[in-house]
Coordinates of N, CA and C in Angstrom, one line a residue:
M1 N 75.7 -217.1 -113.5 CA 76.9 -216.2 -113.4 C 76.5 -214.9 -112.7
F2 N 77.2 -214.5 -111.7 CA 77.0 -213.2 -111.1 C 78.3 -212.6 -110.7
E3 N 78.3 -211.3 -110.4 CA 79.5 -210.6 -110.1 C 79.5 -210.1 -108.7
I4 N 80.6 -210.1 -108.1 CA 80.8 -209.5 -106.7 C 82.0 -208.5 -106.8
P5 N 81.7 -207.2 -106.6 CA 82.8 -206.2 -106.6 C 83.4 -206.2 -105.2
A6 N 84.7 -206.0 -105.2 CA 85.5 -206.0 -104.0 C 86.6 -205.0 -104.1
V7 N 87.1 -204.5 -103.0 CA 88.3 -203.6 -103.0 C 89.3 -204.3 -102.1
C8 N 90.4 -204.7 -102.6 CA 91.4 -205.4 -101.8 C 92.7 -204.6 -101.9
D9 N 93.2 -204.1 -100.8 CA 94.4 -203.3 -100.8 C 94.3 -202.2 -101.9
K10 N 93.1 -201.5 -101.9 CA 92.9 -200.4 -102.8 C 92.9 -200.8 -104.3
V11 N 92.9 -202.1 -104.6 CA 92.7 -202.5 -106.0 C 91.3 -203.0 -106.2
H12 N 90.6 -202.4 -107.1 CA 89.2 -202.7 -107.3 C 89.1 -204.0 -108.2
V13 N 88.4 -205.0 -107.6 CA 88.4 -206.3 -108.3 C 86.9 -206.7 -108.5
T14 N 86.6 -207.2 -109.6 CA 85.3 -207.7 -109.9 C 85.4 -209.2 -110.1
Y15 N 84.8 -210.0 -109.2 CA 84.8 -211.5 -109.4 C 83.6 -211.9 -110.2
R16 N 83.8 -212.6 -111.2 CA 82.7 -213.2 -112.0 C 82.6 -214.7 -111.6
L17 N 81.6 -215.0 -110.8 CA 81.5 -216.4 -110.3 C 80.6 -217.2 -111.2
S18 N 81.1 -218.3 -111.8 CA 80.3 -219.1 -112.6 C 79.7 -220.2 -111.8
Q19 N 79.0 -221.1 -112.5 CA 78.4 -222.3 -111.9 C 79.5 -223.3 -111.4
Q20 N 80.6 -223.2 -112.1 CA 81.7 -224.0 -111.6 C 82.2 -223.4 -110.3
H21 N 83.0 -224.1 -109.5 CA 83.4 -223.7 -108.2 C 84.8 -223.0 -108.3
F22 N 84.9 -222.1 -109.3 CA 86.1 -221.4 -109.3 C 85.8 -220.0 -109.9
P23 N 86.2 -218.9 -109.3 CA 85.9 -217.6 -109.8 C 86.7 -217.2 -110.9
L24 N 86.1 -216.7 -112.0 CA 86.8 -216.0 -113.1 C 86.8 -214.6 -112.7
F25 N 88.0 -214.0 -112.8 CA 88.1 -212.6 -112.3 C 88.7 -211.6 -113.4
S26 N 88.3 -210.4 -113.2 CA 88.9 -209.3 -114.0 C 89.2 -208.2 -113.0
I27 N 90.2 -207.5 -113.4 CA 90.7 -206.4 -112.5 C 90.5 -205.1 -113.1
D28 N 89.9 -204.2 -112.3 CA 89.8 -202.8 -112.7 C 91.0 -202.1 -112.1
I29 N 92.0 -201.7 -112.9 CA 93.2 -201.2 -112.3 C 93.0 -199.7 -111.9
T30 N 93.4 -199.4 -110.7 CA 93.3 -198.1 -110.2 C 94.7 -197.6 -109.7
K31 N 95.7 -198.4 -109.9 CA 97.1 -198.0 -109.5 C 98.0 -198.2 -110.7
K32 N 99.2 -197.8 -110.6 CA 100.2 -198.0 -111.7 C 100.3 -199.5 -112.0
S33 N 100.5 -199.8 -113.2 CA 100.5 -201.2 -113.6 C 101.7 -202.0 -113.0
E34 N 102.8 -201.3 -112.7 CA 104.0 -202.0 -112.1 C 103.7 -202.3 -110.7
Q35 N 102.7 -201.7 -110.0 CA 102.4 -202.0 -108.6 C 101.4 -203.1 -108.5
I36 N 100.6 -203.3 -109.6 CA 99.5 -204.2 -109.4 C 99.8 -205.6 -109.1
Y37 N 100.8 -206.2 -109.8 CA 101.1 -207.6 -109.7 C 101.3 -208.0 -108.3
S38 N 102.2 -207.3 -107.6 CA 102.6 -207.7 -106.2 C 101.4 -207.5 -105.3
I39 N 100.6 -206.4 -105.5 CA 99.5 -206.2 -104.6 C 98.4 -207.3 -104.9
W40 N 98.2 -207.6 -106.2 CA 97.2 -208.6 -106.5 C 97.6 -209.9 -105.9
Q41 N 98.8 -210.3 -106.0 CA 99.3 -211.6 -105.4 C 99.0 -211.7 -103.9
Q42 N 99.3 -210.5 -103.3 CA 99.1 -210.5 -101.8 C 97.7 -210.5 -101.4
S43 N 96.8 -209.9 -102.2 CA 95.4 -209.7 -101.8 C 94.5 -210.9 -102.3
F44 N 95.0 -211.6 -103.3 CA 94.1 -212.6 -104.0 C 93.6 -213.6 -103.0
F45 N 94.5 -214.2 -102.2 CA 94.1 -215.3 -101.4 C 93.1 -214.9 -100.3
V46 N 93.3 -213.7 -99.7 CA 92.3 -213.2 -98.7 C 91.0 -213.0 -99.3
C47 N 91.0 -212.3 -100.5 CA 89.7 -211.9 -101.1 C 89.0 -213.2 -101.6
H48 N 89.8 -214.1 -102.1 CA 89.2 -215.4 -102.6 C 88.6 -216.1 -101.5
W49 N 89.2 -216.2 -100.3 CA 88.6 -216.9 -99.2 C 87.3 -216.2 -98.8
M50 N 87.3 -214.9 -98.7 CA 86.1 -214.2 -98.3 C 85.0 -214.5 -99.3
L51 N 85.3 -214.5 -100.6 CA 84.2 -214.7 -101.6 C 83.8 -216.1 -101.6
Q52 N 84.6 -217.1 -101.3 CA 84.2 -218.5 -101.1 C 83.2 -218.6 -100.0
L53 N 83.4 -217.9 -98.9 CA 82.4 -217.9 -97.8 C 81.1 -217.4 -98.3
L54 N 81.1 -216.3 -99.0 CA 79.8 -215.7 -99.5 C 79.2 -216.6 -100.5
Y55 N 80.0 -217.3 -101.4 CA 79.4 -218.0 -102.5 C 78.9 -219.4 -102.0
F56 N 79.5 -220.0 -101.1 CA 79.1 -221.4 -100.7 C 78.2 -221.4 -99.5
H57 N 78.1 -220.3 -98.8 CA 77.3 -220.3 -97.6 C 76.1 -219.4 -97.8

């Protein structure tokens, strides 16, 4: 298990990558809670793709 911090659309995200091929994630919220969901949905796929490249290569 290791962690990769990332900033996606000004939302600070820490990905906790396990031995399984799926990241467990927690979010350190830096914006108002009502803004987070839409921002997170938009940024998740891009960030996930970038982290997959780091993790598997």
